[in-house]
PDB file of C-alpha atoms in Angstrom:
ATOM      1  CA  MET O 174     -13.138   2.962 -30.798  1.00 45.00           C
ATOM      2  CA  ILE O 175     -13.091   3.361 -27.421  1.00 48.00           C
ATOM      3  CA  PRO O 176     -12.785  -0.334 -25.732  1.00 49.00           C
ATOM      4  CA  GLU O 177     -15.371  -1.400 -23.000  1.00 51.00           C
ATOM      5  CA  ALA O 178     -14.477  -1.567 -19.676  1.00 51.00           C
ATOM      6  CA  SER O 179     -14.479  -4.720 -17.422  1.00 51.00           C
ATOM      7  CA  PRO O 180     -17.488  -5.195 -15.054  1.00 54.00           C
ATOM      8  CA  ARG O 181     -15.382  -4.094 -11.278  1.00 57.00           C
ATOM      9  CA  GLY O 182     -13.939  -7.033  -9.077  1.00 53.00           C
ATOM     10  CA  ALA O 183     -13.166  -8.735 -12.602  1.00 53.00           C
ATOM     11  CA  ARG O 184      -9.292 -10.206 -13.586  1.00 52.00           C
ATOM     12  CA  ALA O 185      -7.935  -8.334 -16.182  1.00 53.00           C
ATOM     13  CA  PRO O 186      -8.008  -9.818 -19.092  1.00 62.00           C
ATOM     14  CA  GLY O 187      -4.775 -11.799 -20.584  1.00 66.00           C
ATOM     15  CA  ARG O 188      -4.355 -12.647 -17.109  1.00 77.00           C
ATOM     16  CA  SER O 189      -4.849 -16.289 -16.062  1.00 86.00           C
ATOM     17  CA  LEU O 190      -5.293 -17.627 -12.914  1.00 89.00           C
ATOM     18  CA  LEU O 191      -2.090 -18.699 -12.172  1.00 90.00           C
ATOM     19  CA  GLN O 192      -1.092 -14.989 -12.582  1.00 90.00           C
ATOM     20  CA  VAL O 193      -3.094 -13.815 -10.466  1.00 90.00           C
ATOM     21  CA  LEU O 194      -2.101 -15.275  -7.824  1.00 93.00           C
ATOM     22  CA  VAL O 195       1.431 -14.525  -8.139  1.00 94.00           C
ATOM     23  CA  VAL O 196       1.291 -11.484  -8.352  1.00 93.00           C
ATOM     24  CA  VAL O 197      -1.311 -11.720  -5.407  1.00 94.00           C
ATOM     25  CA  LEU O 198       2.277 -13.434  -3.658  1.00 96.00           C
ATOM     26  CA  CYS O 199       4.257 -10.738  -4.578  1.00 96.00           C
ATOM     27  CA  CYS O 200       2.165  -7.809  -2.672  1.00 96.00           C
ATOM     28  CA  LEU O 201       1.694 -10.587  -0.321  1.00 97.00           C
ATOM     29  CA  LEU O 202       5.615 -10.873   0.670  1.00 97.00           C
ATOM     30  CA  LEU O 203       5.827  -6.727  -0.101  1.00 97.00           C
ATOM     31  CA  GLY O 204       3.775  -6.398   2.616  1.00 97.00           C
ATOM     32  CA  VAL O 205       5.542  -8.629   4.880  1.00 97.00           C
ATOM     33  CA  ALA O 206       9.219  -6.731   3.846  1.00 97.00           C
ATOM     34  CA  ILE O 207       7.282  -3.441   4.331  1.00 97.00           C
ATOM     35  CA  GLY O 208       5.524  -4.130   7.146  1.00 96.00           C
ATOM     36  CA  ALA O 209       9.417  -6.083   9.406  1.00 95.00           C
ATOM     37  CA  LEU O 210      11.268  -3.142   8.087  1.00 96.00           C
ATOM     38  CA  GLY O 211       8.743  -0.637   8.892  1.00 95.00           C
ATOM     39  CA  THR O 212       8.452  -2.599  12.314  1.00 93.00           C
ATOM     40  CA  VAL O 213      12.338  -1.267  12.829  1.00 93.00           C
ATOM     41  CA  VAL O 214      13.049   1.486  11.880  1.00 93.00           C
ATOM     42  CA  HIS O 215       9.542   3.507  13.231  1.00 89.00           C
ATOM     43  CA  ARG O 216      11.153   4.417  16.600  1.00 86.00           C
ATOM     44  CA  LYS O 217      15.090   5.939  14.754  1.00 87.00           C
ATOM     45  CA  HIS O 218      14.895   9.740  15.056  1.00 86.00           C
ATOM     46  CA  VAL O 219      17.481  11.724  13.747  1.00 86.00           C
ATOM     47  CA  LEU O 220      18.075  15.067  16.293  1.00 85.00           C
ATOM     48  CA  ASP O 221      16.510  13.741  18.994  1.00 84.00           C
ATOM     49  CA  TRP O 222      13.477  15.677  17.584  1.00 86.00           C
ATOM     50  CA  PHE O 223      12.855  14.275  14.270  1.00 90.00           C
ATOM     51  CA  PRO O 224      10.629  11.327  13.787  1.00 90.00           C
ATOM     52  CA  LEU O 225      12.562   9.851  10.444  1.00 92.00           C
ATOM     53  CA  GLY O 226      11.849   6.831  11.003  1.00 92.00           C
ATOM     54  CA  ILE O 227       8.780   6.931  11.485  1.00 93.00           C
ATOM     55  CA  VAL O 228       8.001   9.220   7.887  1.00 94.00           C
ATOM     56  CA  LEU O 229      10.147   7.085   6.417  1.00 95.00           C
ATOM     57  CA  ALA O 230       8.518   3.803   7.165  1.00 96.00           C
ATOM     58  CA  LEU O 231       4.794   5.338   5.707  1.00 96.00           C
ATOM     59  CA  ALA O 232       5.824   6.483   3.144  1.00 97.00           C
ATOM     60  CA  ALA O 233       6.972   3.446   2.193  1.00 96.00           C
ATOM     61  CA  THR O 234       3.870   2.224   2.917  1.00 96.00           C
ATOM     62  CA  LEU O 235       1.675   4.198   1.268  1.00 96.00           C
ATOM     63  CA  THR O 236       3.835   4.191  -1.680  1.00 96.00           C
ATOM     64  CA  ALA O 237       4.002  -0.330  -1.914  1.00 96.00           C
ATOM     65  CA  GLY O 238      -0.039   0.448  -1.210  1.00 95.00           C
ATOM     66  CA  VAL O 239      -0.520   2.103  -4.565  1.00 95.00           C
ATOM     67  CA  LEU O 240       1.801  -0.266  -6.448  1.00 94.00           C
ATOM     68  CA  SER O 241       0.307  -3.157  -4.955  1.00 94.00           C
ATOM     69  CA  ARG O 242      -2.619  -1.558  -5.993  1.00 94.00           C
ATOM     70  CA  ALA O 243      -1.852  -0.794  -9.805  1.00 92.00           C
ATOM     71  CA  TRP O 244      -0.079  -3.652 -10.137  1.00 91.00           C
ATOM     72  CA  GLY O 245      -2.584  -6.235  -8.988  1.00 88.00           C
ATOM     73  CA  ARG O 246      -5.389  -3.764  -8.308  1.00 89.00           C
ATOM     74  CA  MET O 247      -7.968  -4.999  -5.042  1.00 92.00           C
ATOM     75  CA  SER O 248      -6.623  -8.257  -4.718  1.00 93.00           C
ATOM     76  CA  GLY O 249      -3.183  -7.054  -5.301  1.00 94.00           C
ATOM     77  CA  LEU O 250      -3.689  -4.852  -2.186  1.00 95.00           C
ATOM     78  CA  LEU O 251      -5.552  -7.288  -0.138  1.00 96.00           C
ATOM     79  CA  GLY O 252      -2.319  -9.760  -0.199  1.00 96.00           C
ATOM     80  CA  TYR O 253      -0.102  -6.727   0.500  1.00 97.00           C
ATOM     81  CA  GLY O 254      -2.428  -5.455   3.725  1.00 96.00           C
ATOM     82  CA  VAL O 255      -2.790  -8.881   5.204  1.00 97.00           C
ATOM     83  CA  GLY O 256       1.047  -9.270   4.684  1.00 97.00           C
ATOM     84  CA  TRP O 257       1.638  -6.165   6.514  1.00 96.00           C
ATOM     85  CA  LEU O 258      -0.600  -6.259   8.545  1.00 96.00           C
ATOM     86  CA  VAL O 259       0.649 -10.245   9.633  1.00 96.00           C
ATOM     87  CA  VAL O 260       4.239  -9.419  10.698  1.00 96.00           C
ATOM     88  CA  VAL O 261       3.455  -5.573  11.912  1.00 94.00           C
ATOM     89  CA  GLN O 262       1.551  -7.598  14.552  1.00 93.00           C
ATOM     90  CA  LEU O 263       3.729 -10.982  15.454  1.00 93.00           C
ATOM     91  CA  MET O 264       6.512  -7.841  15.652  1.00 91.00           C
ATOM     92  CA  ALA O 265       4.271  -6.215  18.813  1.00 90.00           C
ATOM     93  CA  LEU O 266       4.640  -9.941  20.652  1.00 90.00           C
ATOM     94  CA  GLU O 267       7.017  -9.964  22.992  1.00 88.00           C
ATOM     95  CA  GLY O 268       9.889 -12.428  22.056  1.00 85.00           C
ATOM     96  CA  PRO O 269      11.895 -14.969  23.623  1.00 87.00           C
ATOM     97  CA  GLY O 270      13.893 -12.590  25.631  1.00 87.00           C
ATOM     98  CA  GLY O 271      10.898  -9.964  27.023  1.00 84.00           C
ATOM     99  CA  ASP O 272      12.386  -7.565  23.987  1.00 83.00           C
ATOM    100  CA  VAL O 273       9.491  -5.986  22.193  1.00 84.00           C
ATOM    101  CA  LEU O 274       9.631  -3.590  19.095  1.00 84.00           C
ATOM    102  CA  ILE O 275       6.265  -2.053  19.224  1.00 83.00           C
ATOM    103  CA  PRO O 276       5.916  -0.675  23.105  1.00 80.00           C
ATOM    104  CA  SER O 277       2.457  -0.661  24.344  1.00 77.00           C
ATOM    105  CA  VAL O 278       3.826   2.832  25.941  1.00 79.00           C
ATOM    106  CA  ASP O 279       5.144   4.184  23.395  1.00 82.00           C
ATOM    107  CA  LYS O 280       2.615   6.858  21.135  1.00 89.00           C
ATOM    108  CA  ILE O 281       4.818   6.274  17.778  1.00 89.00           C
ATOM    109  CA  GLY O 282       4.167   2.738  18.129  1.00 89.00           C
ATOM    110  CA  TYR O 283       0.528   3.345  17.775  1.00 91.00           C
ATOM    111  CA  VAL O 284       1.010   6.271  15.272  1.00 92.00           C
ATOM    112  CA  TRP O 285       2.372   2.962  12.986  1.00 92.00           C
ATOM    113  CA  SER O 286       0.299   0.283  13.813  1.00 92.00           C
ATOM    114  CA  TYR O 287      -2.755   2.472  13.451  1.00 93.00           C
ATOM    115  CA  ALA O 288      -1.805   5.285  10.703  1.00 95.00           C
ATOM    116  CA  GLY O 289       0.009   2.049   8.663  1.00 94.00           C
ATOM    117  CA  LEU O 290      -3.040   0.202   8.677  1.00 94.00           C
ATOM    118  CA  ALA O 291      -5.499   3.035   7.354  1.00 96.00           C
ATOM    119  CA  ILE O 292      -2.786   4.040   4.396  1.00 96.00           C
ATOM    120  CA  VAL O 293      -3.935   0.688   3.408  1.00 95.00           C
ATOM    121  CA  ALA O 294      -7.644   1.382   4.276  1.00 95.00           C
ATOM    122  CA  VAL O 295      -6.819   5.100   1.902  1.00 95.00           C
ATOM    123  CA  CYS O 296      -5.208   3.067  -1.222  1.00 94.00           C
ATOM    124  CA  ALA O 297      -8.062   0.818  -1.324  1.00 93.00           C
ATOM    125  CA  PHE O 298     -10.127   3.628  -1.698  1.00 94.00           C
ATOM    126  CA  LEU O 299      -8.552   6.053  -4.427  1.00 91.00           C
ATOM    127  CA  PRO O 300     -10.238   5.572  -7.423  1.00 89.00           C
ATOM    128  CA  SER O 301      -9.651   3.046  -9.283  1.00 86.00           C
ATOM    129  CA  GLN O 302      -9.328   5.305 -12.715  1.00 84.00           C
ATOM    130  CA  TRP O 303      -5.951   6.622 -11.510  1.00 85.00           C
ATOM    131  CA  PHE O 304      -4.854   2.705 -12.099  1.00 82.00           C
ATOM    132  CA  SER O 305      -6.550   2.316 -15.455  1.00 79.00           C
ATOM    133  CA  ASP O 306      -4.387   2.012 -17.963  1.00 77.00           C
ATOM    134  CA  GLU O 307      -7.056   2.606 -20.173  1.00 78.00           C
ATOM    135  CA  PRO O 308      -7.557   6.070 -22.246  1.00 79.00           C
ATOM    136  CA  ARG O 309     -10.725   8.405 -20.716  1.00 76.00           C
ATOM    137  CA  PRO O 310     -13.197   8.825 -22.636  1.00 77.00           C
ATOM    138  CA  VAL O 311     -14.081  12.194 -24.206  1.00 75.00           C
ATOM    139  CA  ARG O 312     -16.392  13.681 -23.089  1.00 75.00           C
ATOM    140  CA  ALA O 313     -19.348  16.158 -24.641  1.00 75.00           C
ATOM    141  CA  GLY O 314     -18.982  18.487 -26.185  1.00 71.00           C
ATOM    142  CA  LYS O 315     -15.288  19.077 -25.791  1.00 67.00           C
ATOM    143  CA  ALA O 316     -12.794  18.448 -28.156  1.00 66.00           C
ATOM    144  CA  PRO O 317     -10.071  15.940 -27.979  1.00 65.00           C
ATOM    145  CA  VAL O 318      -6.329  17.818 -27.024  1.00 67.00           C
ATOM    146  CA  ASP O 319      -3.580  17.792 -29.630  1.00 69.00           C
ATOM    147  CA  PRO O 320      -1.088  16.920 -27.182  1.00 70.00           C
ATOM    148  CA  ARG O 321       1.648  18.909 -29.376  1.00 69.00           C
TER     149      ARG O 321
END
């Protein structure tokens, strides 16, 4: 017997409101950490031509976004996205000594800001079946496959 799927946007069965809030808060802190780390390393180049920093920063953004979506569903991804966006935008402001971590004249700074935000948005549009623990129903006319 296949269990019925919960309606979209509903809390996971067995999770209390406090547990959901803890997951969202953890995803928010993950977004802050990835946004800060990515902002610090996004301008690092190797051999003066390969932008290793931006590649690693965007890969970490994607990985943490998928993790947040899998762990906390859309509310977890929202917490992650808010944490990431707030810290990246705050670190783009001019500091007390006039230092800027994401200069407005640097193309790679635009790539970090906008591509990172696009990656978080892409995580929101990934199919929800990818993040479900429930077994997929058998299609009509197809026999179940024996995994042996």
